[in-house]
Amino acid sequence: MDRSGIFAGENPFAIARTWLTEAEATEPNDPNAIALASVDPDGLPNVRMVLLKDIETEGEGGGAFVFYTNYGSAKGHELAASGKAAFVMHWKSLRRQVRVRGLVTREEGPPADAYYASRSLQSRLGAWASRQSEPLSSRGALMAEVAKVTALKGPNPPRPPFWGGFRIRPVEIEFWADGAFRLHDRFRWTRETMADPWKIARLNP
Ligand SMILES: Cc1cc2nc3c(=O)[nH]c(=O)nc-3n(C[C@H](O)[C@H](O)[C@H](O)COP(=O)(O)O)c2cc1C
C-alpha cells in the first residue's frame, strides 16, 4: 500500500468507496457531491455539482458511478447527445481528489424507482413540478406548479418519466492524495474499452 492509502492492485471502485466513506466522517456537508462535466453540441464544456448516489463495485465494466437528475435539463440533453461525462470529487478535509472520465447510460429501472421512492414526498413532488434548467417566470409560478402536482399525483407519486439516473462507466479513474511540499501522490487507472483490463500508472504530481 502507498502511504496515501491507494492499493495499486485494488479495484478502483472499492478505493473510491473507501475514500467516500472516510469523507463521510470528516466533511461537514455533502461528501458525495461531485462536479459533473458534460459538453454542449459545440464542444463547450459545462460543469455543475450533483450528488453521487451509488458507487457500484461490480457489474458490466466492473463497476460504475450513479447520480440522479432531470433528463430534460441541460446536463440531461448534453449527456444523452455525447454519451460521455467526467466528474471530480474533492474532499478538503482529507486533501484528496478522485477524477473520473467515462461513458454514460441512463438508469431508468428498479434502482431509479427505489431511489425516487426513498426521497421525501416534497422532493418527489418537486421533481414533478420542476422543468429543470428551463426559464421560470417567478418562484410563485413554481409553487403553483408544486400545488398542482400535489393535487394531481397524491401521496404516492410515481417516478416521473423525465427523471432518473445516469450511470457512468469509467475508462479513466485517477486518485490524488496531498503530499508534503506539493509532492502529491497520483495513481491513474485507464483502459481503452470496458472489456480491457485496467492499466495502472503512478503520475508525476
Ligand atoms: C451540492 C449540490 C448538489 C446538487 N445535486 C444535484 C443532483 O443530485 N441532481 C441534480 O439534478 N442537480 C443537483 N444540483 C443542482 C445542479 O448543480 C444544477 O443546478 C442543476 O442540476 C441544473 O444543471 P444543468 O442546467 O446543467 O442541467 C446540486 C447542486 C449542488 C450545489
PDB file of C-alpha atoms and ligand atoms in Angstrom:
ATOM      1  CA  MET A   1       0.000   0.000   0.000  1.00  0.00           C
ATOM      2  CA  ASP A   2       1.106   3.502  -0.776  1.00  0.00           C
ATOM      3  CA  ARG A   3       1.169   5.885   2.196  1.00  0.00           C
ATOM      4  CA  SER A   4      -1.786   7.739   0.616  1.00  0.00           C
ATOM      5  CA  GLY A   5      -3.949   4.658   1.157  1.00  0.00           C
ATOM      6  CA  ILE A   6      -4.054   3.671  -2.520  1.00  0.00           C
ATOM      7  CA  PHE A   7      -3.588  -0.028  -3.205  1.00  0.00           C
ATOM      8  CA  ALA A   8      -2.182  -0.118  -6.741  1.00  0.00           C
ATOM      9  CA  GLY A   9      -3.639  -3.566  -7.398  1.00  0.00           C
ATOM     10  CA  GLU A  10      -7.032  -2.915  -5.902  1.00  0.00           C
ATOM     11  CA  ASN A  11     -10.392  -2.408  -7.602  1.00  0.00           C
ATOM     12  CA  PRO A  12     -10.587   1.368  -8.177  1.00  0.00           C
ATOM     13  CA  PHE A  13     -14.321   1.399  -7.384  1.00  0.00           C
ATOM     14  CA  ALA A  14     -13.543  -0.088  -3.986  1.00  0.00           C
ATOM     15  CA  ILE A  15     -10.905   2.589  -3.361  1.00  0.00           C
ATOM     16  CA  ALA A  16     -13.397   5.323  -4.344  1.00  0.00           C
ATOM     17  CA  ARG A  17     -15.920   3.825  -1.941  1.00  0.00           C
ATOM     18  CA  THR A  18     -13.392   3.680   0.870  1.00  0.00           C
ATOM     19  CA  TRP A  19     -12.391   7.301   0.326  1.00  0.00           C
ATOM     20  CA  LEU A  20     -16.044   8.397   0.219  1.00  0.00           C
ATOM     21  CA  THR A  21     -16.760   6.509   3.454  1.00  0.00           C
ATOM     22  CA  GLU A  22     -13.794   8.227   5.083  1.00  0.00           C
ATOM     23  CA  ALA A  23     -15.030  11.613   3.792  1.00  0.00           C
ATOM     24  CA  GLU A  24     -18.481  10.947   5.274  1.00  0.00           C
ATOM     25  CA  ALA A  25     -16.813  11.043   8.698  1.00  0.00           C
ATOM     26  CA  THR A  26     -14.897  14.278   8.089  1.00  0.00           C
ATOM     27  CA  GLU A  27     -16.746  16.506   5.592  1.00  0.00           C
ATOM     28  CA  PRO A  28     -19.260  18.969   7.091  1.00  0.00           C
ATOM     29  CA  ASN A  29     -21.707  18.688   4.144  1.00  0.00           C
ATOM     30  CA  ASP A  30     -22.445  16.542   1.102  1.00  0.00           C
ATOM     31  CA  PRO A  31     -19.310  14.363   0.999  1.00  0.00           C
ATOM     32  CA  ASN A  32     -20.883  12.711  -2.073  1.00  0.00           C
ATOM     33  CA  ALA A  33     -21.002  15.969  -4.066  1.00  0.00           C
ATOM     34  CA  ILE A  34     -19.288  15.712  -7.444  1.00  0.00           C
ATOM     35  CA  ALA A  35     -18.573  18.368 -10.072  1.00  0.00           C
ATOM     36  CA  LEU A  36     -20.029  16.782 -13.193  1.00  0.00           C
ATOM     37  CA  ALA A  37     -18.812  17.886 -16.617  1.00  0.00           C
ATOM     38  CA  SER A  38     -20.528  17.483 -19.965  1.00  0.00           C
ATOM     39  CA  VAL A  39     -20.129  19.195 -23.323  1.00  0.00           C
ATOM     40  CA  ASP A  40     -22.741  21.001 -25.380  1.00  0.00           C
ATOM     41  CA  PRO A  41     -23.158  20.361 -29.128  1.00  0.00           C
ATOM     42  CA  ASP A  42     -20.467  22.989 -29.879  1.00  0.00           C
ATOM     43  CA  GLY A  43     -17.987  21.210 -27.615  1.00  0.00           C
ATOM     44  CA  LEU A  44     -18.238  23.939 -24.973  1.00  0.00           C
ATOM     45  CA  PRO A  45     -17.769  22.303 -21.539  1.00  0.00           C
ATOM     46  CA  ASN A  46     -20.388  22.654 -18.841  1.00  0.00           C
ATOM     47  CA  VAL A  47     -19.985  21.751 -15.173  1.00  0.00           C
ATOM     48  CA  ARG A  48     -22.255  21.617 -12.146  1.00  0.00           C
ATOM     49  CA  MET A  49     -22.499  19.842  -8.800  1.00  0.00           C
ATOM     50  CA  VAL A  50     -24.644  16.743  -8.373  1.00  0.00           C
ATOM     51  CA  LEU A  51     -24.838  14.118  -5.637  1.00  0.00           C
ATOM     52  CA  LEU A  52     -23.281  10.736  -6.283  1.00  0.00           C
ATOM     53  CA  LYS A  53     -25.832   8.182  -5.098  1.00  0.00           C
ATOM     54  CA  ASP A  54     -24.076   4.906  -5.750  1.00  0.00           C
ATOM     55  CA  ILE A  55     -20.618   3.515  -6.375  1.00  0.00           C
ATOM     56  CA  GLU A  56     -21.124   0.060  -7.820  1.00  0.00           C
ATOM     57  CA  THR A  57     -18.110  -2.193  -7.379  1.00  0.00           C
ATOM     58  CA  GLU A  58     -19.436  -4.914  -9.687  1.00  0.00           C
ATOM     59  CA  GLY A  59     -21.451  -5.284 -12.866  1.00  0.00           C
ATOM     60  CA  GLU A  60     -20.817  -4.559 -16.529  1.00  0.00           C
ATOM     61  CA  GLY A  61     -17.420  -2.913 -16.892  1.00  0.00           C
ATOM     62  CA  GLY A  62     -16.509  -3.918 -13.339  1.00  0.00           C
ATOM     63  CA  GLY A  63     -18.316  -1.065 -11.646  1.00  0.00           C
ATOM     64  CA  ALA A  64     -19.929   2.332 -12.123  1.00  0.00           C
ATOM     65  CA  PHE A  65     -20.933   5.658 -10.584  1.00  0.00           C
ATOM     66  CA  VAL A  66     -24.616   6.661 -10.447  1.00  0.00           C
ATOM     67  CA  PHE A  67     -26.373  10.006  -9.912  1.00  0.00           C
ATOM     68  CA  TYR A  68     -29.937  11.244 -10.470  1.00  0.00           C
ATOM     69  CA  THR A  69     -31.353  14.205 -12.330  1.00  0.00           C
ATOM     70  CA  ASN A  70     -33.956  15.535 -14.738  1.00  0.00           C
ATOM     71  CA  TYR A  71     -33.431  14.139 -18.246  1.00  0.00           C
ATOM     72  CA  GLY A  72     -34.807  17.376 -19.730  1.00  0.00           C
ATOM     73  CA  SER A  73     -32.139  19.524 -18.039  1.00  0.00           C
ATOM     74  CA  ALA A  74     -29.097  20.902 -19.823  1.00  0.00           C
ATOM     75  CA  LYS A  75     -26.957  18.075 -18.451  1.00  0.00           C
ATOM     76  CA  GLY A  76     -29.623  15.547 -19.419  1.00  0.00           C
ATOM     77  CA  HIS A  77     -29.535  16.669 -23.043  1.00  0.00           C
ATOM     78  CA  GLU A  78     -25.753  17.011 -23.167  1.00  0.00           C
ATOM     79  CA  LEU A  79     -25.062  13.601 -21.651  1.00  0.00           C
ATOM     80  CA  ALA A  80     -27.608  11.930 -23.915  1.00  0.00           C
ATOM     81  CA  ALA A  81     -26.109  13.568 -27.009  1.00  0.00           C
ATOM     82  CA  SER A  82     -22.441  12.859 -26.304  1.00  0.00           C
ATOM     83  CA  GLY A  83     -22.762   9.689 -24.253  1.00  0.00           C
ATOM     84  CA  LYS A  84     -19.739  10.894 -22.251  1.00  0.00           C
ATOM     85  CA  ALA A  85     -19.098  12.539 -18.898  1.00  0.00           C
ATOM     86  CA  ALA A  86     -16.352  13.446 -16.492  1.00  0.00           C
ATOM     87  CA  PHE A  87     -16.512  14.314 -12.821  1.00  0.00           C
ATOM     88  CA  VAL A  88     -14.307  15.213  -9.901  1.00  0.00           C
ATOM     89  CA  MET A  89     -14.815  14.707  -6.178  1.00  0.00           C
ATOM     90  CA  HIS A  90     -12.723  16.782  -3.824  1.00  0.00           C
ATOM     91  CA  TRP A  91     -12.620  16.453  -0.061  1.00  0.00           C
ATOM     92  CA  LYS A  92     -10.987  19.445   1.595  1.00  0.00           C
ATOM     93  CA  SER A  93     -10.873  17.756   4.984  1.00  0.00           C
ATOM     94  CA  LEU A  94      -8.878  14.829   3.594  1.00  0.00           C
ATOM     95  CA  ARG A  95      -6.974  16.706   0.883  1.00  0.00           C
ATOM     96  CA  ARG A  96      -7.939  14.097  -1.668  1.00  0.00           C
ATOM     97  CA  GLN A  97      -9.494  14.122  -5.111  1.00  0.00           C
ATOM     98  CA  VAL A  98     -10.894  11.478  -7.437  1.00  0.00           C
ATOM     99  CA  ARG A  99     -11.267  12.184 -11.156  1.00  0.00           C
ATOM    100  CA  VAL A 100     -13.402  10.040 -13.445  1.00  0.00           C
ATOM    101  CA  ARG A 101     -13.985  10.055 -17.230  1.00  0.00           C
ATOM    102  CA  GLY A 102     -16.281   7.654 -18.969  1.00  0.00           C
ATOM    103  CA  LEU A 103     -19.364   6.660 -20.891  1.00  0.00           C
ATOM    104  CA  VAL A 104     -22.891   7.280 -19.671  1.00  0.00           C
ATOM    105  CA  THR A 105     -26.134   5.360 -19.914  1.00  0.00           C
ATOM    106  CA  ARG A 106     -29.487   6.052 -18.310  1.00  0.00           C
ATOM    107  CA  GLU A 107     -30.623   4.218 -15.193  1.00  0.00           C
ATOM    108  CA  GLU A 108     -34.402   4.109 -15.507  1.00  0.00           C
ATOM    109  CA  GLY A 109     -35.064   0.727 -13.926  1.00  0.00           C
ATOM    110  CA  PRO A 110     -35.721  -0.542 -10.407  1.00  0.00           C
ATOM    111  CA  PRO A 111     -32.716   1.310  -8.853  1.00  0.00           C
ATOM    112  CA  ALA A 112     -34.148   4.634 -10.109  1.00  0.00           C
ATOM    113  CA  ASP A 113     -37.615   3.739  -8.806  1.00  0.00           C
ATOM    114  CA  ALA A 114     -36.157   2.706  -5.448  1.00  0.00           C
ATOM    115  CA  TYR A 115     -34.093   5.858  -5.068  1.00  0.00           C
ATOM    116  CA  TYR A 116     -37.044   8.056  -6.108  1.00  0.00           C
ATOM    117  CA  ALA A 117     -39.268   6.285  -3.560  1.00  0.00           C
ATOM    118  CA  SER A 118     -36.676   6.828  -0.800  1.00  0.00           C
ATOM    119  CA  ARG A 119     -36.891  10.613  -1.150  1.00  0.00           C
ATOM    120  CA  SER A 120     -39.195  12.829   0.900  1.00  0.00           C
ATOM    121  CA  LEU A 121     -42.677  13.422  -0.544  1.00  0.00           C
ATOM    122  CA  GLN A 122     -41.814  17.094  -1.079  1.00  0.00           C
ATOM    123  CA  SER A 123     -38.736  16.131  -3.106  1.00  0.00           C
ATOM    124  CA  ARG A 124     -40.709  13.609  -5.131  1.00  0.00           C
ATOM    125  CA  LEU A 125     -43.359  16.219  -5.931  1.00  0.00           C
ATOM    126  CA  GLY A 126     -40.651  18.800  -6.599  1.00  0.00           C
ATOM    127  CA  ALA A 127     -39.188  16.510  -9.247  1.00  0.00           C
ATOM    128  CA  TRP A 128     -42.590  16.501 -10.972  1.00  0.00           C
ATOM    129  CA  ALA A 129     -43.006  20.272 -10.675  1.00  0.00           C
ATOM    130  CA  SER A 130     -39.579  21.418 -11.894  1.00  0.00           C
ATOM    131  CA  ARG A 131     -38.762  21.707 -15.581  1.00  0.00           C
ATOM    132  CA  GLN A 132     -35.123  21.799 -14.578  1.00  0.00           C
ATOM    133  CA  SER A 133     -32.943  24.334 -16.425  1.00  0.00           C
ATOM    134  CA  GLU A 134     -35.850  25.949 -18.277  1.00  0.00           C
ATOM    135  CA  PRO A 135     -36.671  29.622 -17.592  1.00  0.00           C
ATOM    136  CA  LEU A 136     -39.083  30.230 -14.684  1.00  0.00           C
ATOM    137  CA  SER A 137     -41.183  33.406 -14.513  1.00  0.00           C
ATOM    138  CA  SER A 138     -41.280  33.557 -10.697  1.00  0.00           C
ATOM    139  CA  ARG A 139     -40.946  31.477  -7.535  1.00  0.00           C
ATOM    140  CA  GLY A 140     -44.731  31.797  -7.238  1.00  0.00           C
ATOM    141  CA  ALA A 141     -45.133  30.021 -10.572  1.00  0.00           C
ATOM    142  CA  LEU A 142     -43.029  27.117  -9.279  1.00  0.00           C
ATOM    143  CA  MET A 143     -45.015  26.898  -6.029  1.00  0.00           C
ATOM    144  CA  ALA A 144     -48.252  26.905  -8.058  1.00  0.00           C
ATOM    145  CA  GLU A 145     -46.860  24.002 -10.103  1.00  0.00           C
ATOM    146  CA  VAL A 146     -45.989  22.145  -6.857  1.00  0.00           C
ATOM    147  CA  ALA A 147     -49.581  22.685  -5.608  1.00  0.00           C
ATOM    148  CA  LYS A 148     -50.916  21.416  -8.935  1.00  0.00           C
ATOM    149  CA  VAL A 149     -48.863  18.206  -8.976  1.00  0.00           C
ATOM    150  CA  THR A 150     -49.600  17.636  -5.264  1.00  0.00           C
ATOM    151  CA  ALA A 151     -53.324  17.611  -6.055  1.00  0.00           C
ATOM    152  CA  LEU A 152     -52.832  15.519  -9.182  1.00  0.00           C
ATOM    153  CA  LYS A 153     -50.312  12.919  -8.012  1.00  0.00           C
ATOM    154  CA  GLY A 154     -51.443  12.342  -4.417  1.00  0.00           C
ATOM    155  CA  PRO A 155     -49.305  10.938  -1.580  1.00  0.00           C
ATOM    156  CA  ASN A 156     -47.565   8.246  -3.649  1.00  0.00           C
ATOM    157  CA  PRO A 157     -46.368   9.855  -6.876  1.00  0.00           C
ATOM    158  CA  PRO A 158     -44.703   7.514  -9.359  1.00  0.00           C
ATOM    159  CA  ARG A 159     -41.225   8.390 -10.624  1.00  0.00           C
ATOM    160  CA  PRO A 160     -41.592  10.957 -13.408  1.00  0.00           C
ATOM    161  CA  PRO A 161     -40.576   9.526 -16.801  1.00  0.00           C
ATOM    162  CA  PHE A 162     -38.299  12.552 -17.290  1.00  0.00           C
ATOM    163  CA  TRP A 163     -36.415  11.991 -14.022  1.00  0.00           C
ATOM    164  CA  GLY A 164     -33.914   9.221 -13.310  1.00  0.00           C
ATOM    165  CA  GLY A 165     -30.309   8.183 -13.103  1.00  0.00           C
ATOM    166  CA  PHE A 166     -27.216   8.266 -15.183  1.00  0.00           C
ATOM    167  CA  ARG A 167     -24.616   5.547 -14.781  1.00  0.00           C
ATOM    168  CA  ILE A 168     -21.029   6.487 -15.592  1.00  0.00           C
ATOM    169  CA  ARG A 169     -18.772   3.603 -16.598  1.00  0.00           C
ATOM    170  CA  PRO A 170     -15.219   4.880 -16.458  1.00  0.00           C
ATOM    171  CA  VAL A 171     -12.376   4.470 -18.889  1.00  0.00           C
ATOM    172  CA  GLU A 172     -10.200   6.508 -16.557  1.00  0.00           C
ATOM    173  CA  ILE A 173     -10.078   6.968 -12.774  1.00  0.00           C
ATOM    174  CA  GLU A 174      -7.399   8.968 -11.023  1.00  0.00           C
ATOM    175  CA  PHE A 175      -6.749   9.179  -7.299  1.00  0.00           C
ATOM    176  CA  TRP A 176      -4.852  12.174  -5.926  1.00  0.00           C
ATOM    177  CA  ALA A 177      -3.646  12.458  -2.355  1.00  0.00           C
ATOM    178  CA  ASP A 178      -1.953  15.512  -0.946  1.00  0.00           C
ATOM    179  CA  GLY A 179       1.746  15.179  -0.203  1.00  0.00           C
ATOM    180  CA  ALA A 180       4.206  17.404   1.628  1.00  0.00           C
ATOM    181  CA  PHE A 181       5.794  20.194  -0.429  1.00  0.00           C
ATOM    182  CA  ARG A 182       3.303  19.602  -3.263  1.00  0.00           C
ATOM    183  CA  LEU A 183       4.853  16.187  -3.927  1.00  0.00           C
ATOM    184  CA  HIS A 184       1.429  14.638  -4.181  1.00  0.00           C
ATOM    185  CA  ASP A 185       0.605  11.006  -4.925  1.00  0.00           C
ATOM    186  CA  ARG A 186      -1.295  10.328  -8.139  1.00  0.00           C
ATOM    187  CA  PHE A 187      -2.381   6.936  -9.425  1.00  0.00           C
ATOM    188  CA  ARG A 188      -4.347   6.540 -12.659  1.00  0.00           C
ATOM    189  CA  TRP A 189      -6.361   3.551 -13.831  1.00  0.00           C
ATOM    190  CA  THR A 190      -7.003   3.581 -17.619  1.00  0.00           C
ATOM    191  CA  ARG A 191      -8.480   1.229 -20.180  1.00  0.00           C
ATOM    192  CA  GLU A 192      -9.382   1.630 -23.857  1.00  0.00           C
ATOM    193  CA  THR A 193     -12.733  -0.135 -23.604  1.00  0.00           C
ATOM    194  CA  MET A 194     -14.830  -1.605 -20.807  1.00  0.00           C
ATOM    195  CA  ALA A 195     -13.657  -5.074 -21.866  1.00  0.00           C
ATOM    196  CA  ASP A 196      -9.948  -4.281 -21.445  1.00  0.00           C
ATOM    197  CA  PRO A 197      -8.025  -4.814 -18.225  1.00  0.00           C
ATOM    198  CA  TRP A 198      -7.011  -1.693 -16.313  1.00  0.00           C
ATOM    199  CA  LYS A 199      -3.553  -0.236 -16.776  1.00  0.00           C
ATOM    200  CA  ILE A 200      -2.289   1.456 -13.638  1.00  0.00           C
ATOM    201  CA  ALA A 201       0.297   4.224 -13.627  1.00  0.00           C
ATOM    202  CA  ARG A 202       1.797   6.429 -10.960  1.00  0.00           C
ATOM    203  CA  LEU A 203       1.919  10.013 -12.260  1.00  0.00           C
ATOM    204  CA  ASN A 204       4.094  12.973 -11.507  1.00  0.00           C
ATOM    205  CA  PRO A 205       2.404  15.417  -9.169  1.00  0.00           C
TER     206      PRO A 205
HETATM  207  C1  LIG B   1     -24.207  20.344  -3.566  1.00  0.00           C
HETATM  208  C2  LIG B   1     -25.139  20.295  -4.743  1.00  0.00           C
HETATM  209  C3  LIG B   1     -25.738  19.092  -5.073  1.00  0.00           C
HETATM  210  C4  LIG B   1     -26.603  19.012  -6.176  1.00  0.00           C
HETATM  211  N1  LIG B   1     -27.132  17.790  -6.501  1.00  0.00           N
HETATM  212  C5  LIG B   1     -27.879  17.680  -7.633  1.00  0.00           C
HETATM  213  C6  LIG B   1     -28.337  16.394  -8.070  1.00  0.00           C
HETATM  214  O1  LIG B   1     -28.025  15.336  -7.470  1.00  0.00           O
HETATM  215  N2  LIG B   1     -29.068  16.336  -9.203  1.00  0.00           N
HETATM  216  C7  LIG B   1     -29.411  17.462  -9.920  1.00  0.00           C
HETATM  217  O2  LIG B   1     -30.093  17.330 -10.935  1.00  0.00           O
HETATM  218  N3  LIG B   1     -28.977  18.688  -9.542  1.00  0.00           N
HETATM  219  C8  LIG B   1     -28.227  18.813  -8.415  1.00  0.00           C
HETATM  220  N4  LIG B   1     -27.760  20.058  -8.026  1.00  0.00           N
HETATM  221  C9  LIG B   1     -28.103  21.229  -8.874  1.00  0.00           C
HETATM  222  C10 LIG B   1     -27.137  21.279 -10.073  1.00  0.00           C
HETATM  223  O3  LIG B   1     -25.877  21.783  -9.667  1.00  0.00           O
HETATM  224  C11 LIG B   1     -27.689  22.163 -11.226  1.00  0.00           C
HETATM  225  O4  LIG B   1     -28.012  23.449 -10.758  1.00  0.00           O
HETATM  226  C12 LIG B   1     -28.921  21.556 -11.878  1.00  0.00           C
HETATM  227  O5  LIG B   1     -28.873  20.146 -11.921  1.00  0.00           O
HETATM  228  C13 LIG B   1     -29.091  22.094 -13.304  1.00  0.00           C
HETATM  229  O6  LIG B   1     -27.927  21.813 -14.052  1.00  0.00           O
HETATM  230  P1  LIG B   1     -27.927  21.806 -15.671  1.00  0.00           P
HETATM  231  O7  LIG B   1     -28.681  23.038 -16.088  1.00  0.00           O
HETATM  232  O8  LIG B   1     -26.509  21.865 -16.056  1.00  0.00           O
HETATM  233  O9  LIG B   1     -28.613  20.545 -16.090  1.00  0.00           O
HETATM  234  C14 LIG B   1     -26.909  20.174  -6.929  1.00  0.00           C
HETATM  235  C15 LIG B   1     -26.297  21.389  -6.584  1.00  0.00           C
HETATM  236  C16 LIG B   1     -25.431  21.451  -5.504  1.00  0.00           C
HETATM  237  C17 LIG B   1     -24.775  22.770  -5.181  1.00  0.00           C
END
